[in-house]
PDB file of C-alpha atoms in Angstrom:
ATOM      1  CA  MET A  21      45.436  -1.317 -47.776  1.00 46.00           C
ATOM      2  CA  SER A  22      47.309  -0.445 -44.521  1.00 48.00           C
ATOM      3  CA  VAL A  23      46.047  -0.725 -41.102  1.00 46.00           C
ATOM      4  CA  ILE A  24      45.396   2.977 -41.123  1.00 48.00           C
ATOM      5  CA  ASN A  25      43.688   3.104 -44.082  1.00 52.00           C
ATOM      6  CA  ALA A  26      41.305  -0.333 -42.957  1.00 48.00           C
ATOM      7  CA  PHE A  27      39.965   0.900 -40.277  1.00 46.00           C
ATOM      8  CA  SER A  28      39.599   5.022 -41.198  1.00 51.00           C
ATOM      9  CA  THR A  29      37.563   3.882 -44.269  1.00 54.00           C
ATOM     10  CA  PRO A  30      33.706   3.614 -43.976  1.00 55.00           C
ATOM     11  CA  ASN A  31      32.972   0.182 -44.639  1.00 64.00           C
ATOM     12  CA  PRO A  32      29.103   0.005 -44.888  1.00 62.00           C
ATOM     13  CA  ALA A  33      28.766  -4.042 -44.236  1.00 63.00           C
ATOM     14  CA  ARG A  34      29.997  -3.266 -40.790  1.00 62.00           C
ATOM     15  CA  ARG A  35      28.052  -0.238 -40.393  1.00 61.00           C
ATOM     16  CA  PHE A  36      25.078  -2.593 -41.361  1.00 59.00           C
ATOM     17  CA  ARG A  37      25.320  -4.958 -38.162  1.00 65.00           C
ATOM     18  CA  LEU A  38      26.429  -2.651 -35.952  1.00 62.00           C
ATOM     19  CA  GLY A  39      22.907  -0.629 -36.814  1.00 63.00           C
ATOM     20  CA  ALA A  40      21.086  -3.690 -37.408  1.00 66.00           C
ATOM     21  CA  TRP A  41      22.414  -4.860 -33.804  1.00 61.00           C
ATOM     22  CA  LEU A  42      21.454  -2.189 -32.171  1.00 61.00           C
ATOM     23  CA  ASN A  43      18.035  -2.119 -33.379  1.00 64.00           C
ATOM     24  CA  SER A  44      17.799  -5.571 -32.334  1.00 69.00           C
ATOM     25  CA  THR A  45      15.493  -6.612 -29.768  1.00 71.00           C
ATOM     26  CA  VAL A  46      18.212  -8.294 -27.389  1.00 71.00           C
ATOM     27  CA  VAL A  47      19.695  -4.737 -27.078  1.00 73.00           C
ATOM     28  CA  GLU A  48      16.653  -3.066 -26.654  1.00 73.00           C
ATOM     29  CA  ASN A  49      14.655  -5.199 -24.650  1.00 74.00           C
ATOM     30  CA  ALA A  50      17.687  -6.187 -22.096  1.00 78.00           C
ATOM     31  CA  VAL A  51      21.142  -4.845 -22.368  1.00 83.00           C
ATOM     32  CA  LEU A  52      20.035  -0.924 -22.902  1.00 85.00           C
ATOM     33  CA  PRO A  53      17.893  -1.315 -19.397  1.00 85.00           C
ATOM     34  CA  VAL A  54      20.549  -2.452 -18.122  1.00 90.00           C
ATOM     35  CA  LEU A  55      23.112   0.543 -18.803  1.00 91.00           C
ATOM     36  CA  GLY A  56      20.519   2.720 -18.072  1.00 91.00           C
ATOM     37  CA  ILE A  57      20.377   1.298 -14.445  1.00 91.00           C
ATOM     38  CA  ALA A  58      24.085   1.104 -14.740  1.00 93.00           C
ATOM     39  CA  ALA A  59      23.982   4.241 -15.836  1.00 94.00           C
ATOM     40  CA  PHE A  60      21.497   5.610 -12.307  1.00 92.00           C
ATOM     41  CA  LEU A  61      23.560   3.880 -10.070  1.00 92.00           C
ATOM     42  CA  LEU A  62      27.256   5.305 -10.929  1.00 93.00           C
ATOM     43  CA  ILE A  63      24.909   9.029 -10.386  1.00 94.00           C
ATOM     44  CA  TRP A  64      23.480   7.828  -7.535  1.00 92.00           C
ATOM     45  CA  SER A  65      26.607   6.831  -5.557  1.00 91.00           C
ATOM     46  CA  ILE A  66      28.505  10.031  -6.821  1.00 91.00           C
ATOM     47  CA  VAL A  67      26.183  12.682  -5.753  1.00 91.00           C
ATOM     48  CA  ALA A  68      24.937  10.692  -2.582  1.00 89.00           C
ATOM     49  CA  SER A  69      28.535  10.710  -1.334  1.00 86.00           C
ATOM     50  CA  GLN A  70      28.855  14.573  -1.724  1.00 87.00           C
ATOM     51  CA  ILE A  71      25.685  14.838   0.468  1.00 87.00           C
ATOM     52  CA  ASN A  72      26.084  15.592   4.050  1.00 86.00           C
ATOM     53  CA  THR A  73      22.454  15.278   5.884  1.00 84.00           C
ATOM     54  CA  SER A  74      21.552  16.112   9.927  1.00 81.00           C
ATOM     55  CA  LEU A  75      21.774  11.748   9.888  1.00 78.00           C
ATOM     56  CA  GLY A  76      24.539  11.405   8.301  1.00 80.00           C
ATOM     57  CA  ALA A  77      25.506  11.160   4.972  1.00 84.00           C
ATOM     58  CA  PHE A  78      23.342  10.378   2.261  1.00 89.00           C
ATOM     59  CA  PRO A  79      22.847   6.580   1.557  1.00 91.00           C
ATOM     60  CA  GLY A  80      23.906   5.102  -1.794  1.00 91.00           C
ATOM     61  CA  PRO A  81      23.210   1.887  -3.841  1.00 92.00           C
ATOM     62  CA  VAL A  82      25.947  -0.178  -1.634  1.00 92.00           C
ATOM     63  CA  GLU A  83      24.619   1.130   2.190  1.00 92.00           C
ATOM     64  CA  VAL A  84      20.551   0.558   0.608  1.00 93.00           C
ATOM     65  CA  SER A  85      21.846  -2.741  -0.390  1.00 94.00           C
ATOM     66  CA  GLN A  86      23.240  -3.651   3.135  1.00 93.00           C
ATOM     67  CA  GLN A  87      19.969  -2.562   5.052  1.00 93.00           C
ATOM     68  CA  ALA A  88      17.662  -4.480   2.788  1.00 94.00           C
ATOM     69  CA  SER A  89      19.807  -7.464   3.277  1.00 94.00           C
ATOM     70  CA  ALA A  90      19.442  -6.431   7.394  1.00 94.00           C
ATOM     71  CA  LEU A  91      15.132  -5.675   6.845  1.00 94.00           C
ATOM     72  CA  VAL A  92      15.640  -9.393   5.588  1.00 95.00           C
ATOM     73  CA  SER A  93      17.609 -10.550   8.675  1.00 94.00           C
ATOM     74  CA  GLU A  94      15.418  -9.118  10.807  1.00 93.00           C
ATOM     75  CA  HIS A  95      12.047 -11.053   9.668  1.00 93.00           C
ATOM     76  CA  ARG A  96      13.935 -14.202   9.898  1.00 93.00           C
ATOM     77  CA  ARG A  97      14.353 -13.604  13.233  1.00 93.00           C
ATOM     78  CA  GLU A  98      10.833 -12.585  13.743  1.00 92.00           C
ATOM     79  CA  ARG A  99       9.614 -14.951  12.204  1.00 92.00           C
ATOM     80  CA  GLU A 100      11.704 -18.066  14.488  1.00 92.00           C
ATOM     81  CA  LYS A 101      10.736 -15.491  17.197  1.00 92.00           C
ATOM     82  CA  GLU A 102       7.282 -16.267  16.414  1.00 91.00           C
ATOM     83  CA  ALA A 103       7.479 -20.293  15.366  1.00 92.00           C
ATOM     84  CA  ALA A 104       9.833 -20.925  19.322  1.00 92.00           C
ATOM     85  CA  PHE A 105       6.138 -18.613  20.919  1.00 91.00           C
ATOM     86  CA  TYR A 106       4.064 -21.069  19.550  1.00 90.00           C
ATOM     87  CA  GLN A 107       6.181 -24.092  20.382  1.00 90.00           C
ATOM     88  CA  ARG A 108       6.223 -23.500  23.604  1.00 90.00           C
ATOM     89  CA  GLN A 109       2.241 -22.607  23.502  1.00 88.00           C
ATOM     90  CA  GLU A 110       2.027 -26.027  22.427  1.00 88.00           C
ATOM     91  CA  GLU A 111       4.035 -27.359  24.634  1.00 88.00           C
ATOM     92  CA  ARG A 112       2.263 -25.514  27.546  1.00 88.00           C
ATOM     93  CA  ASN A 113      -1.341 -26.836  26.351  1.00 86.00           C
ATOM     94  CA  ALA A 114       0.351 -30.451  25.663  1.00 87.00           C
ATOM     95  CA  LYS A 115       1.099 -30.747  29.454  1.00 87.00           C
ATOM     96  CA  ARG A 116      -1.602 -29.180  31.031  1.00 85.00           C
ATOM     97  CA  LEU A 117      -4.030 -31.937  28.973  1.00 84.00           C
ATOM     98  CA  GLU A 118      -1.974 -34.265  30.397  1.00 84.00           C
ATOM     99  CA  LYS A 119      -2.617 -33.153  33.990  1.00 83.00           C
ATOM    100  CA  GLU A 120      -6.392 -32.263  32.582  1.00 82.00           C
ATOM    101  CA  PRO A 121      -8.279 -34.023  30.449  1.00 81.00           C
ATOM    102  CA  ASP A 122     -10.941 -31.420  30.310  1.00 81.00           C
ATOM    103  CA  PHE A 123      -8.873 -28.816  29.535  1.00 80.00           C
ATOM    104  CA  LYS A 124      -9.860 -26.438  26.947  1.00 80.00           C
ATOM    105  CA  PRO A 125      -6.158 -24.863  25.260  1.00 79.00           C
ATOM    106  CA  LYS A 126      -6.352 -21.448  24.076  1.00 78.00           C
ATOM    107  CA  ILE A 127      -3.749 -20.432  20.772  1.00 80.00           C
ATOM    108  CA  ARG A 128      -2.731 -17.060  21.189  1.00 84.00           C
ATOM    109  CA  ALA A 129      -1.624 -14.353  18.088  1.00 85.00           C
ATOM    110  CA  TYR A 130       1.829 -13.611  18.664  1.00 85.00           C
ATOM    111  CA  THR A 131       2.175 -10.209  18.842  1.00 83.00           C
ATOM    112  CA  GLY A 132       5.433  -9.299  17.848  1.00 83.00           C
ATOM    113  CA  LYS A 133       6.406  -6.099  15.947  1.00 83.00           C
ATOM    114  CA  PRO A 134       4.809  -6.647  12.411  1.00 88.00           C
ATOM    115  CA  THR A 135       8.499  -6.994  10.041  1.00 91.00           C
ATOM    116  CA  TYR A 136       9.444  -5.005   6.904  1.00 93.00           C
ATOM    117  CA  PHE A 137       7.942  -7.294   4.940  1.00 94.00           C
ATOM    118  CA  ASP A 138       4.605  -7.650   7.144  1.00 92.00           C
ATOM    119  CA  GLN A 139       4.572  -4.127   6.676  1.00 92.00           C
ATOM    120  CA  ILE A 140       4.323  -4.532   1.931  1.00 94.00           C
ATOM    121  CA  LEU A 141       1.824  -7.327   2.786  1.00 94.00           C
ATOM    122  CA  THR A 142      -0.294  -5.148   4.493  1.00 92.00           C
ATOM    123  CA  SER A 143      -0.313  -2.421   2.051  1.00 93.00           C
ATOM    124  CA  ILE A 144      -1.066  -4.725  -1.174  1.00 94.00           C
ATOM    125  CA  LEU A 145      -3.759  -5.884   0.547  1.00 94.00           C
ATOM    126  CA  THR A 146      -5.197  -2.535   1.888  1.00 93.00           C
ATOM    127  CA  VAL A 147      -4.884  -1.098  -1.752  1.00 93.00           C
ATOM    128  CA  LEU A 148      -6.406  -4.111  -4.084  1.00 94.00           C
ATOM    129  CA  THR A 149      -9.122  -4.299  -1.868  1.00 94.00           C
ATOM    130  CA  GLY A 150      -9.822  -0.177  -1.549  1.00 93.00           C
ATOM    131  CA  PHE A 151      -9.383  -0.805  -5.644  1.00 94.00           C
ATOM    132  CA  VAL A 152     -11.950  -4.084  -6.324  1.00 95.00           C
ATOM    133  CA  LEU A 153     -14.372  -2.032  -4.187  1.00 95.00           C
ATOM    134  CA  ALA A 154     -13.898   1.443  -6.423  1.00 94.00           C
ATOM    135  CA  SER A 155     -14.401  -0.822  -9.733  1.00 94.00           C
ATOM    136  CA  ALA A 156     -16.906  -2.115  -8.497  1.00 95.00           C
ATOM    137  CA  ILE A 157     -18.623   0.773  -8.020  1.00 95.00           C
ATOM    138  CA  ALA A 158     -17.259   3.357 -11.019  1.00 94.00           C
ATOM    139  CA  ILE A 159     -17.408   0.581 -13.716  1.00 94.00           C
ATOM    140  CA  PRO A 160     -21.812   0.264 -13.480  1.00 93.00           C
ATOM    141  CA  ALA A 161     -21.598   4.062 -12.715  1.00 94.00           C
ATOM    142  CA  GLY A 162     -19.548   4.686 -15.661  1.00 93.00           C
ATOM    143  CA  ILE A 163     -21.434   2.335 -18.140  1.00 92.00           C
ATOM    144  CA  VAL A 164     -24.965   4.126 -16.703  1.00 92.00           C
ATOM    145  CA  ILE A 165     -23.553   7.358 -17.293  1.00 92.00           C
ATOM    146  CA  GLY A 166     -22.026   6.584 -20.257  1.00 90.00           C
ATOM    147  CA  LEU A 167     -25.972   5.059 -21.672  1.00 89.00           C
ATOM    148  CA  SER A 168     -27.323   8.119 -20.654  1.00 88.00           C
ATOM    149  CA  ARG A 169     -27.033  11.626 -21.892  1.00 88.00           C
ATOM    150  CA  ASN A 170     -29.472  12.828 -18.891  1.00 90.00           C
ATOM    151  CA  MET A 171     -27.312  11.612 -16.439  1.00 90.00           C
ATOM    152  CA  HIS A 172     -23.958  12.118 -17.144  1.00 89.00           C
ATOM    153  CA  SER A 173     -24.989  15.725 -17.606  1.00 90.00           C
ATOM    154  CA  ALA A 174     -26.375  15.587 -13.835  1.00 92.00           C
ATOM    155  CA  VAL A 175     -23.267  13.377 -12.494  1.00 91.00           C
ATOM    156  CA  ASN A 176     -20.387  15.380 -14.556  1.00 89.00           C
ATOM    157  CA  PRO A 177     -20.428  18.989 -12.473  1.00 91.00           C
ATOM    158  CA  LEU A 178     -19.856  16.032  -9.798  1.00 91.00           C
ATOM    159  CA  VAL A 179     -17.623  14.444 -10.479  1.00 89.00           C
ATOM    160  CA  GLN A 180     -15.228  17.057 -12.077  1.00 90.00           C
ATOM    161  CA  LEU A 181     -16.177  18.439  -7.841  1.00 91.00           C
ATOM    162  CA  PHE A 182     -14.586  15.523  -6.346  1.00 89.00           C
ATOM    163  CA  LYS A 183     -12.427  14.747  -8.701  1.00 86.00           C
ATOM    164  CA  PRO A 184      -9.242  16.820  -7.363  1.00 87.00           C
ATOM    165  CA  VAL A 185      -9.177  15.945  -3.592  1.00 86.00           C
ATOM    166  CA  SER A 186      -6.599  15.064  -2.283  1.00 82.00           C
ATOM    167  CA  PRO A 187      -6.725  12.359   0.031  1.00 77.00           C
ATOM    168  CA  LEU A 188      -4.816  14.101   2.555  1.00 77.00           C
ATOM    169  CA  ALA A 189      -8.978  15.977   2.460  1.00 85.00           C
ATOM    170  CA  TRP A 190     -10.676  13.072   2.424  1.00 86.00           C
ATOM    171  CA  LEU A 191      -8.051  11.037   5.538  1.00 85.00           C
ATOM    172  CA  PRO A 192      -9.875  13.600   8.358  1.00 86.00           C
ATOM    173  CA  LEU A 193     -13.629  13.168   7.219  1.00 90.00           C
ATOM    174  CA  VAL A 194     -13.127   8.671   6.139  1.00 89.00           C
ATOM    175  CA  THR A 195     -11.688   9.116  10.267  1.00 87.00           C
ATOM    176  CA  MET A 196     -14.161  10.602  11.446  1.00 90.00           C
ATOM    177  CA  VAL A 197     -16.944   8.641  10.321  1.00 91.00           C
ATOM    178  CA  VAL A 198     -15.274   5.680  10.361  1.00 88.00           C
ATOM    179  CA  SER A 199     -14.715   6.168  14.113  1.00 86.00           C
ATOM    180  CA  ALA A 200     -18.669   7.124  14.184  1.00 89.00           C
ATOM    181  CA  VAL A 201     -20.414   4.373  12.222  1.00 87.00           C
ATOM    182  CA  TYR A 202     -18.382   1.203  12.598  1.00 84.00           C
ATOM    183  CA  VAL A 203     -19.069   0.829  16.651  1.00 83.00           C
ATOM    184  CA  THR A 204     -19.035  -3.144  17.762  1.00 81.00           C
ATOM    185  CA  ASP A 205     -17.505  -5.262  20.504  1.00 78.00           C
ATOM    186  CA  ASP A 206     -16.471  -7.468  18.498  1.00 78.00           C
ATOM    187  CA  PRO A 207     -14.352  -5.961  14.543  1.00 80.00           C
ATOM    188  CA  MET A 208     -14.320  -8.012  11.811  1.00 81.00           C
ATOM    189  CA  PHE A 209     -11.838  -4.863  10.559  1.00 83.00           C
ATOM    190  CA  GLU A 210      -9.007  -2.944  12.305  1.00 85.00           C
ATOM    191  CA  LYS A 211     -10.739   0.698  12.394  1.00 86.00           C
ATOM    192  CA  SER A 212      -7.224   1.787  10.465  1.00 85.00           C
ATOM    193  CA  PHE A 213      -7.358  -0.542   7.916  1.00 88.00           C
ATOM    194  CA  ILE A 214     -10.658   0.561   7.078  1.00 90.00           C
ATOM    195  CA  ASN A 215      -9.727   4.200   6.887  1.00 89.00           C
ATOM    196  CA  SER A 216      -7.177   3.105   4.786  1.00 89.00           C
ATOM    197  CA  VAL A 217      -9.748   1.653   2.146  1.00 92.00           C
ATOM    198  CA  VAL A 218     -12.222   4.070   1.843  1.00 92.00           C
ATOM    199  CA  THR A 219      -9.272   6.206   1.527  1.00 91.00           C
ATOM    200  CA  VAL A 220      -7.552   4.750  -1.551  1.00 91.00           C
ATOM    201  CA  MET A 221     -11.648   4.284  -2.480  1.00 92.00           C
ATOM    202  CA  LEU A 222     -12.530   8.084  -2.461  1.00 91.00           C
ATOM    203  CA  CYS A 223      -9.075   9.337  -4.623  1.00 90.00           C
ATOM    204  CA  SER A 224      -9.206   6.055  -7.128  1.00 91.00           C
ATOM    205  CA  LEU A 225     -12.402   5.864  -8.643  1.00 91.00           C
ATOM    206  CA  TRP A 226     -12.227   7.925 -10.602  1.00 93.00           C
ATOM    207  CA  PRO A 227     -10.356   7.643 -14.191  1.00 93.00           C
ATOM    208  CA  THR A 228     -12.244   4.320 -14.044  1.00 94.00           C
ATOM    209  CA  LEU A 229     -15.132   5.624 -14.075  1.00 94.00           C
ATOM    210  CA  ILE A 230     -14.734   8.329 -16.632  1.00 94.00           C
ATOM    211  CA  ASN A 231     -12.567   6.390 -18.728  1.00 93.00           C
ATOM    212  CA  THR A 232     -15.424   3.863 -18.275  1.00 93.00           C
ATOM    213  CA  SER A 233     -18.188   6.223 -19.292  1.00 93.00           C
ATOM    214  CA  VAL A 234     -16.340   8.096 -22.502  1.00 92.00           C
ATOM    215  CA  GLY A 235     -15.899   4.456 -23.543  1.00 90.00           C
ATOM    216  CA  VAL A 236     -19.381   3.630 -23.474  1.00 91.00           C
ATOM    217  CA  ALA A 237     -20.418   7.130 -25.164  1.00 89.00           C
ATOM    218  CA  ASN A 238     -18.159   6.676 -27.661  1.00 87.00           C
ATOM    219  CA  ILE A 239     -19.769   3.368 -28.945  1.00 85.00           C
ATOM    220  CA  ASP A 240     -19.796   2.478 -32.628  1.00 82.00           C
ATOM    221  CA  PRO A 241     -23.338   3.657 -33.657  1.00 83.00           C
ATOM    222  CA  ASP A 242     -23.213   0.789 -36.349  1.00 84.00           C
ATOM    223  CA  LEU A 243     -23.088  -1.353 -33.370  1.00 82.00           C
ATOM    224  CA  GLN A 244     -25.623   0.288 -31.014  1.00 81.00           C
ATOM    225  CA  ASN A 245     -27.692   0.508 -34.754  1.00 82.00           C
ATOM    226  CA  VAL A 246     -27.550  -3.567 -34.577  1.00 82.00           C
ATOM    227  CA  SER A 247     -28.235  -4.098 -30.999  1.00 81.00           C
ATOM    228  CA  ARG A 248     -31.692  -1.615 -32.166  1.00 80.00           C
ATOM    229  CA  VAL A 249     -32.469  -3.997 -34.920  1.00 81.00           C
ATOM    230  CA  LEU A 250     -32.005  -7.116 -32.807  1.00 81.00           C
ATOM    231  CA  ARG A 251     -34.091  -5.984 -30.004  1.00 82.00           C
ATOM    232  CA  LEU A 252     -32.048  -5.952 -27.967  1.00 82.00           C
ATOM    233  CA  GLY A 253     -32.606  -6.250 -23.940  1.00 83.00           C
ATOM    234  CA  ARG A 254     -31.287  -3.156 -22.143  1.00 83.00           C
ATOM    235  CA  LEU A 255     -28.906  -6.308 -20.190  1.00 86.00           C
ATOM    236  CA  THR A 256     -27.897  -8.193 -23.005  1.00 88.00           C
ATOM    237  CA  HIS A 257     -27.060  -4.589 -24.675  1.00 86.00           C
ATOM    238  CA  VAL A 258     -25.153  -3.672 -21.971  1.00 85.00           C
ATOM    239  CA  ARG A 259     -23.172  -7.047 -22.082  1.00 84.00           C
ATOM    240  CA  ARG A 260     -22.871  -7.947 -25.661  1.00 84.00           C
ATOM    241  CA  VAL A 261     -22.199  -4.709 -27.171  1.00 85.00           C
ATOM    242  CA  VAL A 262     -21.470  -2.199 -24.966  1.00 87.00           C
ATOM    243  CA  LEU A 263     -18.618  -4.398 -22.421  1.00 86.00           C
ATOM    244  CA  PRO A 264     -16.802  -5.889 -25.483  1.00 85.00           C
ATOM    245  CA  SER A 265     -17.107  -2.133 -27.109  1.00 85.00           C
ATOM    246  CA  SER A 266     -15.682   0.141 -23.634  1.00 87.00           C
ATOM    247  CA  LEU A 267     -13.187  -2.329 -23.100  1.00 87.00           C
ATOM    248  CA  PRO A 268     -10.511  -1.337 -23.591  1.00 85.00           C
ATOM    249  CA  MET A 269     -11.020   2.907 -22.541  1.00 88.00           C
ATOM    250  CA  ILE A 270     -12.457   0.299 -19.078  1.00 91.00           C
ATOM    251  CA  PHE A 271      -9.169  -1.282 -18.792  1.00 89.00           C
ATOM    252  CA  THR A 272      -7.195   2.279 -19.133  1.00 88.00           C
ATOM    253  CA  GLY A 273      -9.402   3.362 -16.099  1.00 91.00           C
ATOM    254  CA  LEU A 274      -8.731   0.872 -13.946  1.00 92.00           C
ATOM    255  CA  ARG A 275      -4.466   0.934 -14.529  1.00 90.00           C
ATOM    256  CA  LEU A 276      -4.464   4.537 -13.380  1.00 92.00           C
ATOM    257  CA  SER A 277      -6.390   3.826 -10.905  1.00 93.00           C
ATOM    258  CA  LEU A 278      -4.266   0.981  -9.469  1.00 92.00           C
ATOM    259  CA  GLY A 279      -1.466   4.013  -9.781  1.00 91.00           C
ATOM    260  CA  VAL A 280      -3.381   5.992  -8.021  1.00 91.00           C
ATOM    261  CA  ALA A 281      -4.881   4.114  -5.035  1.00 92.00           C
ATOM    262  CA  TRP A 282      -1.368   2.864  -4.369  1.00 92.00           C
ATOM    263  CA  MET A 283       0.302   6.521  -4.234  1.00 89.00           C
ATOM    264  CA  VAL A 284      -3.156   7.105  -2.264  1.00 88.00           C
ATOM    265  CA  LEU A 285      -2.234   4.280   0.418  1.00 88.00           C
ATOM    266  CA  ILE A 286       1.466   5.465   0.670  1.00 85.00           C
ATOM    267  CA  ALA A 287       0.452   9.069   1.626  1.00 84.00           C
ATOM    268  CA  ALA A 288      -2.707   8.141   3.720  1.00 84.00           C
ATOM    269  CA  GLU A 289      -0.945   5.225   5.644  1.00 86.00           C
ATOM    270  CA  MET A 290       2.443   8.159   6.473  1.00 84.00           C
ATOM    271  CA  LEU A 291      -0.507  10.427   8.043  1.00 79.00           C
ATOM    272  CA  ALA A 292      -2.645   7.967  10.350  1.00 76.00           C
ATOM    273  CA  GLN A 293      -0.140   6.046  10.767  1.00 76.00           C
ATOM    274  CA  ASN A 294      -2.041   3.267   9.879  1.00 80.00           C
ATOM    275  CA  PRO A 295       0.302  -0.035   9.110  1.00 85.00           C
ATOM    276  CA  GLY A 296       1.740  -0.952   5.871  1.00 89.00           C
ATOM    277  CA  LEU A 297       4.316   1.247   3.819  1.00 91.00           C
ATOM    278  CA  GLY A 298       3.928   4.330   4.425  1.00 90.00           C
ATOM    279  CA  LYS A 299       3.726   3.891   8.167  1.00 89.00           C
ATOM    280  CA  PHE A 300       7.623   2.243   7.899  1.00 92.00           C
ATOM    281  CA  VAL A 301       8.943   5.771   5.895  1.00 91.00           C
ATOM    282  CA  TRP A 302       7.542   7.451   8.467  1.00 89.00           C
ATOM    283  CA  ASP A 303       8.697   5.723  11.734  1.00 89.00           C
ATOM    284  CA  GLU A 304      11.908   5.491  10.143  1.00 89.00           C
ATOM    285  CA  PHE A 305      11.432   9.039   9.505  1.00 87.00           C
ATOM    286  CA  GLN A 306      10.813   9.733  13.578  1.00 86.00           C
ATOM    287  CA  ASN A 307      13.880   7.222  14.129  1.00 82.00           C
ATOM    288  CA  GLY A 308      16.489   9.410  13.028  1.00 75.00           C
ATOM    289  CA  SER A 309      19.119   6.587  12.862  1.00 79.00           C
ATOM    290  CA  SER A 310      21.943   7.015  10.916  1.00 77.00           C
ATOM    291  CA  GLN A 311      19.857   4.217   9.381  1.00 84.00           C
ATOM    292  CA  SER A 312      17.524   5.149   8.516  1.00 88.00           C
ATOM    293  CA  LEU A 313      17.948   7.052   5.118  1.00 90.00           C
ATOM    294  CA  ALA A 314      19.326   3.607   3.211  1.00 92.00           C
ATOM    295  CA  ARG A 315      16.350   1.882   5.100  1.00 93.00           C
ATOM    296  CA  ILE A 316      13.883   4.591   4.557  1.00 93.00           C
ATOM    297  CA  MET A 317      15.665   4.372   0.124  1.00 93.00           C
ATOM    298  CA  VAL A 318      14.305   0.493   0.365  1.00 95.00           C
ATOM    299  CA  ALA A 319      10.820   1.246   1.190  1.00 94.00           C
ATOM    300  CA  VAL A 320      10.863   3.927  -2.005  1.00 94.00           C
ATOM    301  CA  ILE A 321      12.742   1.377  -4.311  1.00 94.00           C
ATOM    302  CA  THR A 322      10.170  -1.309  -2.814  1.00 94.00           C
ATOM    303  CA  ILE A 323       6.967   1.243  -3.342  1.00 93.00           C
ATOM    304  CA  GLY A 324       8.260   1.860  -7.281  1.00 93.00           C
ATOM    305  CA  LEU A 325       8.797  -1.958  -7.761  1.00 94.00           C
ATOM    306  CA  ILE A 326       5.776  -2.696  -5.980  1.00 94.00           C
ATOM    307  CA  GLY A 327       4.105   0.031  -8.095  1.00 92.00           C
ATOM    308  CA  PHE A 328       5.315  -1.695 -11.232  1.00 92.00           C
ATOM    309  CA  VAL A 329       4.479  -4.831 -11.288  1.00 93.00           C
ATOM    310  CA  LEU A 330       0.563  -4.001 -10.363  1.00 91.00           C
ATOM    311  CA  ASP A 331       0.471  -1.906 -13.353  1.00 89.00           C
ATOM    312  CA  ARG A 332       2.254  -4.997 -15.151  1.00 90.00           C
ATOM    313  CA  LEU A 333      -0.612  -7.123 -13.735  1.00 89.00           C
ATOM    314  CA  MET A 334      -3.220  -4.936 -15.249  1.00 86.00           C
ATOM    315  CA  LEU A 335      -1.146  -5.028 -18.761  1.00 85.00           C
ATOM    316  CA  PHE A 336      -1.442  -8.732 -18.955  1.00 86.00           C
ATOM    317  CA  LEU A 337      -4.821  -8.945 -17.867  1.00 84.00           C
ATOM    318  CA  LEU A 338      -6.165  -6.116 -20.650  1.00 79.00           C
ATOM    319  CA  ARG A 339      -4.308  -8.478 -23.203  1.00 78.00           C
ATOM    320  CA  ARG A 340      -5.550 -11.391 -21.827  1.00 78.00           C
ATOM    321  CA  VAL A 341      -9.169 -10.037 -22.147  1.00 72.00           C
ATOM    322  CA  ALA A 342      -8.447  -7.752 -25.144  1.00 66.00           C
ATOM    323  CA  TRP A 343     -10.281  -8.826 -28.697  1.00 60.00           C
ATOM    324  CA  ASP A 344      -7.756  -6.159 -30.315  1.00 62.00           C
ATOM    325  CA  PRO A 345      -4.834  -7.390 -31.583  1.00 57.00           C
ATOM    326  CA  GLU A 346      -2.834  -4.094 -31.968  1.00 59.00           C
ATOM    327  CA  ILE A 347      -4.494  -2.942 -28.084  1.00 56.00           C
ATOM    328  CA  ALA A 348      -3.268  -6.558 -27.460  1.00 54.00           C
ATOM    329  CA  LYS A 349       0.711  -5.735 -28.520  1.00 56.00           C
ATOM    330  CA  ARG A 350       0.770  -2.720 -26.279  1.00 54.00           C
TER     331      ARG A 350
END
């Protein structure tokens, strides 16, 4: 057989091996995602080079990676300044204690500009606080609504009314109410932090509330009959029957709520100028330097990555507590 015929003749064994390779787990989970990311970066580079804005050319992957490195360097320099500040303070206090043994030294907090990573930590802390508070309200309320048709009929119009309200509408009200109610000479939390937490809580509790009530309302009738036959008390019925049966729906609502909370937080921080990633984006936009767009792109990618990690975290928790093997495979 000639060389040409060897390549032109269909080879079932070779096609089978190629198909098996393409369908393998390694290709599906590693090779194809890498190819997809590489194609995205290539298209991004080509399109970015064709766009000119009032702040200069739209940043490509190279410019964004350079600004990401610059933000890391700025964070390190700020931490070095902070360490030097506290060291000078300790040295001053030590010298004064030598001269005045009764002197009571005071440690003043470092008041330097928050770095990019400080903003990230602030946003994560804020969103988790708002999400936990929303879950603490939504899960018990969803169970009560799911167990009672009358309660569902009474509350459902309010849920449908407030569920689609944007954080942009809540934020002015929350800001005014917090300013009027949270009045103290020694505040434990900054008002900006409370504003963001309350806004996140108000906007993110609805998916968990709705999914929990639906999960509870659709519990297998056989399980409810068993509970009646065993004459389980209300709390025991909730703990032994309701919660295990509706757990998948509750976690589905929690995943949706966490995603909503993260998106709401960024918008709230931008509008209210509260500390966090949203404020970083807005400050860079107002700054208007040639590096601003690249820094905003760094923030956009960071926001996406954190949102992905938060979602994976909820999925991990669901797999840990799921009793259904099909759910655990998701």
